[in-house]
CSV table of C-alpha atoms in Angstrom, one decimal:
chain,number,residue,atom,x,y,z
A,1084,UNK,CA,34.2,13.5,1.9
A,1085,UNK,CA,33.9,17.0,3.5
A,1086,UNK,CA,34.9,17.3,6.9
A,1087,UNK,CA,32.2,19.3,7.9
A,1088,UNK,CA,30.2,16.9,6.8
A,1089,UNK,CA,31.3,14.4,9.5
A,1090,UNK,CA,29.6,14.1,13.1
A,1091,UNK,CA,31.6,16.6,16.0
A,1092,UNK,CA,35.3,15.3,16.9
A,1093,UNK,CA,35.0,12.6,14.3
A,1094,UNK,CA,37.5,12.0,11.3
A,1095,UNK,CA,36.9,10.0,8.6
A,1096,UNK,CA,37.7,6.7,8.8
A,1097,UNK,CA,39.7,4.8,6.0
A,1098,UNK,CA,38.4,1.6,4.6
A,1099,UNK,CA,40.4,-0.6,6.2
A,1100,UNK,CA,39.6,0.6,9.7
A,1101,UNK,CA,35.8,0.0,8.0
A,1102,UNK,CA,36.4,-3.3,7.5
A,1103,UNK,CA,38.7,-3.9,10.9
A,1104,UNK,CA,35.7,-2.3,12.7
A,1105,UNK,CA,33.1,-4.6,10.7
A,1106,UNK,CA,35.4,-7.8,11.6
A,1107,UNK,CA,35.4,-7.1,14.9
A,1108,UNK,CA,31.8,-7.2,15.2
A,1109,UNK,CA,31.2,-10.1,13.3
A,1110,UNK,CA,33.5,-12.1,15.3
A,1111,UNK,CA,32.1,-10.6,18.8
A,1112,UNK,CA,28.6,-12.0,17.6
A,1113,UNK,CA,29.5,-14.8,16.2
A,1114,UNK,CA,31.7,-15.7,19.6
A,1115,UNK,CA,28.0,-15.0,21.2
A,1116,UNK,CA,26.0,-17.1,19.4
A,1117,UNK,CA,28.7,-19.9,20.0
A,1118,UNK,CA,28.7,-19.8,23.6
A,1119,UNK,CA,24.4,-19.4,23.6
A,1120,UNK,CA,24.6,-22.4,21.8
A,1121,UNK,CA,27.3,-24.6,24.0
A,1122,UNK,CA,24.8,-23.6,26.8
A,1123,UNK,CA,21.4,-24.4,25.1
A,1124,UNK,CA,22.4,-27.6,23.4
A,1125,UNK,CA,23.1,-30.2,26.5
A,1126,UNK,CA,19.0,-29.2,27.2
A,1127,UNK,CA,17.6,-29.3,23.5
A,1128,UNK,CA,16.1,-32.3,24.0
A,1129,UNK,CA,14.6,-30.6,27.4
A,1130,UNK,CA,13.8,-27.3,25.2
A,1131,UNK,CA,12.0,-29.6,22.0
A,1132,UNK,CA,9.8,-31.0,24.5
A,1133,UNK,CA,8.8,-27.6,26.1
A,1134,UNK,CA,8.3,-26.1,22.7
A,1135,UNK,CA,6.0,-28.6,21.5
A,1136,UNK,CA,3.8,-28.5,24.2
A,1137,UNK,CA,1.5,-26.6,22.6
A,1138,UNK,CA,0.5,-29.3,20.0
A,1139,UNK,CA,1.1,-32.7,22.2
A,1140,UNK,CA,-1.2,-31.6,24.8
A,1141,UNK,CA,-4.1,-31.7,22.1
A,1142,UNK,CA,-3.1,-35.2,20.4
A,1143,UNK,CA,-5.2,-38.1,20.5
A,1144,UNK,CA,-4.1,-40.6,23.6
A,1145,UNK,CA,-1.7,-43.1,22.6
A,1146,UNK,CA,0.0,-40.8,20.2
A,1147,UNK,CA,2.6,-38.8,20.0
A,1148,UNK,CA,4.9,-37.0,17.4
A,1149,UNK,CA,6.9,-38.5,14.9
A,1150,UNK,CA,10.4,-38.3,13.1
A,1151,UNK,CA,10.2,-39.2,9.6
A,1152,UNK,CA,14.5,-38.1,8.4
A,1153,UNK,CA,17.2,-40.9,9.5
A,1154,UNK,CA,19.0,-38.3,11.3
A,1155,UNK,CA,16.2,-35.9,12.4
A,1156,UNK,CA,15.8,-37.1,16.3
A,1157,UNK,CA,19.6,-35.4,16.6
A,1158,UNK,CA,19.4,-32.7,13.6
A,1159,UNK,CA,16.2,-31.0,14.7
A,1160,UNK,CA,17.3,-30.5,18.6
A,1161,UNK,CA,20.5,-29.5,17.0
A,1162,UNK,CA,18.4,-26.9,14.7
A,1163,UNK,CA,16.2,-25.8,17.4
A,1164,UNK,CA,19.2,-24.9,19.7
A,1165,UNK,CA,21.2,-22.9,17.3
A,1166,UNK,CA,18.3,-21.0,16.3
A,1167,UNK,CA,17.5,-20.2,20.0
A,1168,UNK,CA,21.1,-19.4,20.5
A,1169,UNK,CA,20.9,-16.7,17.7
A,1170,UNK,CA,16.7,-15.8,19.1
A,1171,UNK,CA,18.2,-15.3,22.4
A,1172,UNK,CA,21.0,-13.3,21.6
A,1173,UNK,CA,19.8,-11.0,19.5
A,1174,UNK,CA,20.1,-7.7,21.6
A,1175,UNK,CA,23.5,-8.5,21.5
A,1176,UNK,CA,23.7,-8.3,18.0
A,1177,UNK,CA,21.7,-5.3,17.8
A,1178,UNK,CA,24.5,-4.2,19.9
A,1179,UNK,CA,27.1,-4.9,17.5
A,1180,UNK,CA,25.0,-3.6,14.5
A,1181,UNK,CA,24.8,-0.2,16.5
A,1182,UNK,CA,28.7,0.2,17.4
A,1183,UNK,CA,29.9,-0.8,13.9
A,1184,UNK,CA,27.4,2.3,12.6
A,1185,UNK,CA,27.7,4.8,16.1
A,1186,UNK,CA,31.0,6.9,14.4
A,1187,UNK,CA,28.6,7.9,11.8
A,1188,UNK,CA,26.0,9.1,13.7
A,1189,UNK,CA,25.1,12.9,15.2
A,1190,UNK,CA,24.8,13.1,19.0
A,1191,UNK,CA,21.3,13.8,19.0
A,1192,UNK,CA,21.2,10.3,16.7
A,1193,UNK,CA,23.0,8.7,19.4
A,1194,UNK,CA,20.5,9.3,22.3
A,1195,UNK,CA,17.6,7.3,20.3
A,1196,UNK,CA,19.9,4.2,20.4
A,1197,UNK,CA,19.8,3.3,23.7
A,1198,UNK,CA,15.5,3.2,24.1
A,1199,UNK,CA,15.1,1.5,20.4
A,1200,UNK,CA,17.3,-1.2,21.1
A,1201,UNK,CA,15.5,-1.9,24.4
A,1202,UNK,CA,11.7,-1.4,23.3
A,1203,UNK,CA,13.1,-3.4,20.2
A,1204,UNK,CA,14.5,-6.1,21.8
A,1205,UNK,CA,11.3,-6.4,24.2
A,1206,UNK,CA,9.0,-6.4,21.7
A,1207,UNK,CA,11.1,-8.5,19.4
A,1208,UNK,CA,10.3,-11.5,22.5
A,1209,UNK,CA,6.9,-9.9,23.1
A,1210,UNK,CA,5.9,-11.5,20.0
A,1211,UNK,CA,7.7,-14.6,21.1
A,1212,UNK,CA,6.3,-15.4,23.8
A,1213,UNK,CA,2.3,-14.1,22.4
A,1214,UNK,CA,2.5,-16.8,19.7
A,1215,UNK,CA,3.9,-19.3,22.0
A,1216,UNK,CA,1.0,-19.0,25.2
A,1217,UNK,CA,-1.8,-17.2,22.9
A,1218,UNK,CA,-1.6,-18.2,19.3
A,1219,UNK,CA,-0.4,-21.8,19.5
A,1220,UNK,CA,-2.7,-23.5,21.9
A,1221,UNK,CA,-5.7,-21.8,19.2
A,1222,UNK,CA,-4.3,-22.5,16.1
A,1223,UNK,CA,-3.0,-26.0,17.2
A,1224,UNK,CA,-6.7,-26.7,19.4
A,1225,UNK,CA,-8.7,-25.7,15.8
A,1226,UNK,CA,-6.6,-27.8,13.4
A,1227,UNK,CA,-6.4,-30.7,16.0
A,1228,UNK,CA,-10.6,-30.9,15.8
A,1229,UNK,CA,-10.3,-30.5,12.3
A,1230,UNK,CA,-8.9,-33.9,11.0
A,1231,UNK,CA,-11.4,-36.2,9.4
A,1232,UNK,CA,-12.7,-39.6,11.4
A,1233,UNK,CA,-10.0,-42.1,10.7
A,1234,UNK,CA,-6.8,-40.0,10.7
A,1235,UNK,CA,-3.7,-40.5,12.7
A,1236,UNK,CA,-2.7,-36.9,14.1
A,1237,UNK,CA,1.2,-37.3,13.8
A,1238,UNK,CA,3.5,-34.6,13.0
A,1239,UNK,CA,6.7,-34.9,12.0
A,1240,UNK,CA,9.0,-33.3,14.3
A,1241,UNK,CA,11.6,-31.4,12.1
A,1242,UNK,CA,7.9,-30.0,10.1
A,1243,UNK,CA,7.0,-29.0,13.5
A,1244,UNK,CA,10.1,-26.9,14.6
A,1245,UNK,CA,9.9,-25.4,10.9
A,1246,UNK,CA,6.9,-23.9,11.6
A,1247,UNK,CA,7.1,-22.9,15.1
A,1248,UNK,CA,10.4,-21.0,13.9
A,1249,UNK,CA,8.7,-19.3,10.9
A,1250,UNK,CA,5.9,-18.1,13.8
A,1251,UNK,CA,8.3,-16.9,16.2
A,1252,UNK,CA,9.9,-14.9,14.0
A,1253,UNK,CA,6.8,-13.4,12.8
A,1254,UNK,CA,5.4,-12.3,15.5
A,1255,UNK,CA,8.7,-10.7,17.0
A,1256,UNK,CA,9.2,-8.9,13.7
A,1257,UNK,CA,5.8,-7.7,13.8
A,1258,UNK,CA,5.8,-6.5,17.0
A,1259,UNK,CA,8.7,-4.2,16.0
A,1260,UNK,CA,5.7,-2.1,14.2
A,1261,UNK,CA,5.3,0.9,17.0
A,1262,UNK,CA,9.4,1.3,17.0
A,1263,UNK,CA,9.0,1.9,13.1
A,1264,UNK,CA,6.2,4.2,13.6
A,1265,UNK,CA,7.7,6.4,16.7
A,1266,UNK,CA,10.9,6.5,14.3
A,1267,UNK,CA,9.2,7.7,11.2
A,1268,UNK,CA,7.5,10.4,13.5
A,1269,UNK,CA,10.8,11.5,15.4
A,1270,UNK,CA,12.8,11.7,12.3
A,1271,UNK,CA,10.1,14.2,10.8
A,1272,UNK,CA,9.6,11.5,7.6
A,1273,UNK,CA,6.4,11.2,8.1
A,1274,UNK,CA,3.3,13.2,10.4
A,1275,UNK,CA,0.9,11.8,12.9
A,1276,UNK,CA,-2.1,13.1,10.7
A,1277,UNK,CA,-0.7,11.8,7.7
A,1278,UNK,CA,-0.5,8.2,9.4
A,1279,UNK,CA,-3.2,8.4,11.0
A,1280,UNK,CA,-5.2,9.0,7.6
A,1281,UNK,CA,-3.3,5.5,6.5
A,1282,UNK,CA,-5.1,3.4,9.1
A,1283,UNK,CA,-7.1,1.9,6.1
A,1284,UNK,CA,-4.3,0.9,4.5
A,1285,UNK,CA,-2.5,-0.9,7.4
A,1286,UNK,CA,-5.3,-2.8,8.7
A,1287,UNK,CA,-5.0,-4.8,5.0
A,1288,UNK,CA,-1.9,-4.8,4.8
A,1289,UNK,CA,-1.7,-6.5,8.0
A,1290,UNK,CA,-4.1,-9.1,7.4
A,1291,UNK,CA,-2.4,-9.9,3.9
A,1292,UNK,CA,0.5,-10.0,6.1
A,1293,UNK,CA,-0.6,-12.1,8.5
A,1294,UNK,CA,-2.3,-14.2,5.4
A,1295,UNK,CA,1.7,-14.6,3.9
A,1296,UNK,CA,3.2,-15.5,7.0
A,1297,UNK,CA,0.7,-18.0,9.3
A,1298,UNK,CA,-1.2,-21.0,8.3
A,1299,UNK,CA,-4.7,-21.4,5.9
A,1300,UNK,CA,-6.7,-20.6,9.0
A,1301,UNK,CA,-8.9,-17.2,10.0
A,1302,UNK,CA,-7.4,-17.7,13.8
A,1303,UNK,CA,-4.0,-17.0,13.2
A,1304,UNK,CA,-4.2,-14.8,10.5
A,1305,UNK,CA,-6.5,-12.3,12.8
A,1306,UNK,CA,-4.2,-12.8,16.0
A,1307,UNK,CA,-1.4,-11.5,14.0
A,1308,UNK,CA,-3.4,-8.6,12.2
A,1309,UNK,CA,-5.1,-7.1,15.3
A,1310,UNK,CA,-1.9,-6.4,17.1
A,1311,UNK,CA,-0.1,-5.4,14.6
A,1312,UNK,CA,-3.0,-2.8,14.1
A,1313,UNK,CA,-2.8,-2.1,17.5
A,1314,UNK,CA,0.7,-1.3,17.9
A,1315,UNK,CA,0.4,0.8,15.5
A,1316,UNK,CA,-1.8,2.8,16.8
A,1317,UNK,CA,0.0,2.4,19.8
A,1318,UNK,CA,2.9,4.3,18.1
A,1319,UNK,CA,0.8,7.0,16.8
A,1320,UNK,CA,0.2,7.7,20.1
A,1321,UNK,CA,3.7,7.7,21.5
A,1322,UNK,CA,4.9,9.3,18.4
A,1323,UNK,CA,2.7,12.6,19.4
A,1324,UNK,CA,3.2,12.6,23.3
A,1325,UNK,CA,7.2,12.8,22.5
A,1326,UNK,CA,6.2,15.5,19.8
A,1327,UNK,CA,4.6,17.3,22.5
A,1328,UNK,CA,7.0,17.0,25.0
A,1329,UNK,CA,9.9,18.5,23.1
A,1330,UNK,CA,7.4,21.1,21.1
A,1331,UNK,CA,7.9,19.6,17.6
A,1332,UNK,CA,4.5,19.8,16.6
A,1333,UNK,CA,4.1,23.7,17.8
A,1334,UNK,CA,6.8,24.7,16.0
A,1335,UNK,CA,5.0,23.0,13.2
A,1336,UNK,CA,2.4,24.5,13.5
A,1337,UNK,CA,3.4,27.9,14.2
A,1338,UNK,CA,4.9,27.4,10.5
A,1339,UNK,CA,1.7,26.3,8.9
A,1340,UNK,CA,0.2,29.3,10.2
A,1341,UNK,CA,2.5,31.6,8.7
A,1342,UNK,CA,2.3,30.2,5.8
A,1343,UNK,CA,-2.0,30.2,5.5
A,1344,UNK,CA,-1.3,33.6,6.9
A,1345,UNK,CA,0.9,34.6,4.0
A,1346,UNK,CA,-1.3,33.0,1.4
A,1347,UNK,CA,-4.1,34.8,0.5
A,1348,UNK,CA,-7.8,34.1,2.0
A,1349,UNK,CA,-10.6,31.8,0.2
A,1350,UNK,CA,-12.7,34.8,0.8
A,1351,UNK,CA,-10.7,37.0,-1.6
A,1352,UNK,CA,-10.6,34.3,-3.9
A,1353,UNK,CA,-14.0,34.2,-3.6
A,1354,UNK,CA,-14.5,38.3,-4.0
A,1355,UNK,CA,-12.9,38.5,-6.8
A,1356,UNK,CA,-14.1,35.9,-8.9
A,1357,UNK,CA,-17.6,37.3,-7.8
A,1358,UNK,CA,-16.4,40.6,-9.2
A,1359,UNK,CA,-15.1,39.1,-12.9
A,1360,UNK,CA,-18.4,37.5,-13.1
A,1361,UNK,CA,-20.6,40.9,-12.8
A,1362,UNK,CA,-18.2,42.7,-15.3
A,1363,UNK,CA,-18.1,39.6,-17.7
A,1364,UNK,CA,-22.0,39.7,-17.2
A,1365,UNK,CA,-22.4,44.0,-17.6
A,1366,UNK,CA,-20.1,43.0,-20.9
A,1367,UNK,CA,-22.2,40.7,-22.4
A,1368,UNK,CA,-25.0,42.2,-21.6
A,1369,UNK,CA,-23.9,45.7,-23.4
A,1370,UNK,CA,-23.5,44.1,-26.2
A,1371,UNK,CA,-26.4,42.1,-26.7
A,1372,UNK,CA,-28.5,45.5,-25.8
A,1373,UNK,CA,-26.6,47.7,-28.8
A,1374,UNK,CA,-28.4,46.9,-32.1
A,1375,UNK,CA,-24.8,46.5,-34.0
A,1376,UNK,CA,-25.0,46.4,-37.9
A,1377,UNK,CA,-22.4,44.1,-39.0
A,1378,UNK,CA,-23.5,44.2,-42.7
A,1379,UNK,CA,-22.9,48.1,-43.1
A,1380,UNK,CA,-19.6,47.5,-41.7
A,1381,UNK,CA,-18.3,45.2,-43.5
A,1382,UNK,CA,-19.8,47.1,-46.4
A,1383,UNK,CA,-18.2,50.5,-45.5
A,1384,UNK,CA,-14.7,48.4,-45.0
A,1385,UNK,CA,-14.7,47.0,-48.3
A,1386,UNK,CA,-15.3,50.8,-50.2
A,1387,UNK,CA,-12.1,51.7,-47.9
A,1388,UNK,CA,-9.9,49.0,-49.3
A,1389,UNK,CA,-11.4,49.4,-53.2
A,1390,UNK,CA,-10.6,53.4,-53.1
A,1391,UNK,CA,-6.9,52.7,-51.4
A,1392,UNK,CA,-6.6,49.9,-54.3
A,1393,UNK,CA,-7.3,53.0,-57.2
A,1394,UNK,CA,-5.1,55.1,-55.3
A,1395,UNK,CA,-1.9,52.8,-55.2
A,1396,UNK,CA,-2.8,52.3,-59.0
A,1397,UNK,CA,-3.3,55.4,-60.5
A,1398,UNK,CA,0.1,56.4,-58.4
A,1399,UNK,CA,1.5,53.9,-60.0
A,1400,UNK,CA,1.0,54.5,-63.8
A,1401,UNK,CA,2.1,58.1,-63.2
A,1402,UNK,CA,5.7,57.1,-62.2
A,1403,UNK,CA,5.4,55.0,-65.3
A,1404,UNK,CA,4.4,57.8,-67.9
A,1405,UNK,CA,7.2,59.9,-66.1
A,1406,UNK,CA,9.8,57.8,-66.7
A,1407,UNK,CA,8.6,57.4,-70.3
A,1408,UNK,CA,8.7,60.5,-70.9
A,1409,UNK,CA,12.5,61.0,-69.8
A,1410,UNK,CA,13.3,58.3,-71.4
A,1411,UNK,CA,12.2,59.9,-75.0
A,1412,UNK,CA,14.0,63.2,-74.2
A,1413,UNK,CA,17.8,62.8,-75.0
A,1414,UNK,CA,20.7,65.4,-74.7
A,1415,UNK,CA,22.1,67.0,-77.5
A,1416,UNK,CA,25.7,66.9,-77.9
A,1417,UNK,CA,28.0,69.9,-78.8
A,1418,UNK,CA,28.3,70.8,-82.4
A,1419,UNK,CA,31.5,69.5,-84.2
């Protein structure tokens, strides 16, 4: 590796200060998620019952929620803590991520760390907390009035937390969708135009998304697809304000019209194609005005090629007789 190729005042690293570097931040998070979770789990019995809220509040009276697993009343408050440890200290982690990788990055790289880990980690709850107070009390209210005459609404709880994991995960990853966007535009990867001609394309893919990820049901599969539509629009827009602001998108276009200035116009194109026409035209019709007689020609051609046959014969029996002829005559020798 090239020095110049490395950022200002950097060297290059060896591998084992790589994998010092990397062990340090492993151990930094992982110390983290210990504490989060020597904090969380004295409540998780507290936090279990807050979390399913959502569904107890719509099953029938004298019901409740069930544990099916021997050891599930302590394994899934156990779960549901260390998962929350990890959920809540994820912009920590982020943190970690970014120092292991900052020696390798530009200083104009650099300055875009500090907003996407904030709008990143925001959003990243954003979704959180929107499936939690929006999407649950639908999805759970639908599927609730649902159930058949006769059946017993009781979910197990470690089925429960399963789910309510898979959801909040979704949605925070989802909501991550205008930090890609702005990113892609920044970076120069991809335009706003071109991205904004893809909106087709992103509305299904974020209802076959949302189809993967949430349950059999129209409800949640739409409240995960319009936001995610939304937010990317939402980054569109963000994407060409900061263009603006820092005159990206002049330069841009400054370029593009050099270039169309450069190339030559469709009305040139057009001139001279309209020109080859009327001469291919003036051509054709020349020729189908003269009255041409192909026979005579052809006729006339052939007499050509018979008299240059006789004359390539008869020159060629004359050099025969002549050397004939000095073949017969032989010199006389001197007399003895």
């Amino acid at each position: 590796m090239k020095q110049s190729a490395l950022p200002p005042n950097d060297q290059e690293m060896t591998l084992v200060q790589h994998l010092l570097e990397l062990r340090n931040s492993v151990t930094k998070s992982v110390i983290a998620i210990a504490v989060m979770f020597l904090i969380l789990f004295p409540f998780a019995n507290d936090i279990y019952t807050f979390i399913a809220e959502p569904l107890t509040r719509y099953l029938p009276d004298n019901t409740s929620m069930i544990a099916v697993g021997v050891a599930s009343p302590f394994l899934t408050p156990f779960k549901l803590s260390l998962v929350l440890a990890i959920y809540l200290a994820m912009p920590f982690l982020l943190y970690q991520l970014w120092s292991f990788i900052a020696p390798a990055l530009y200083s104009h790289e650099k300055q875009l760390v500090g907003p996407v880990l904030f709008f990143s980690s925001f959003l990243f709850y954003a979704g959180g907390a929107f499936s939690y107070f929006v999407v649950f009390p639908l999805v759970f209210g639908f599927l609730s009035q649902t159930a058949p005459e006769g059946v017993t609404i009781a979910t197990d709880i470690a089925l429960y937390l399963d789910f309510v994991i898979k959801m909040f995960f979704a949605f925070g990853l989802a909501f991550e969708v205008p930090v890609i966007t702005v990113l892609l535009i920044l970076t120069g990867m991809v335009k706003p135009k071109t991205m904004s001609h893809a909106r087709p394309y992103v509305i299904v893919a974020a209802f076959v998304l949302g189809m993967l990820l949430t349950p059999p049901d129209i409800i949640s599969q739409t409240l995960l697809a319009v936001p995610v539509w939304l937010l990317y629009e939402l980054g569109i827009i963000i994407g060409t304000i900061i263009l603006k602001r820092k005159g990206l998108d002049k330069s841009e276009a400054e370029a593009e019209e050099t270039a169309y200035e450069h190339e030559p116009s469709s009305k040139s194109y057009q001139g001279s194609a309209q020109k080859f026409d009327r001469g291919f035209a003036e051509q054709n019709s020349k020729s189908s005005d003269d009255d041409f007689d192909f026979d005579s020609e052809f006729d006339k051609i052939e007499r050509e090629m018979a008299a240059l046959r006789n004359q390539s014969t008869s020159t060629k029996s004359n050099d025969t007789e002549g050397k004939s002829s000095d073949d017969q005559q032989e010199p006389k020798g001197p007399n003895k």
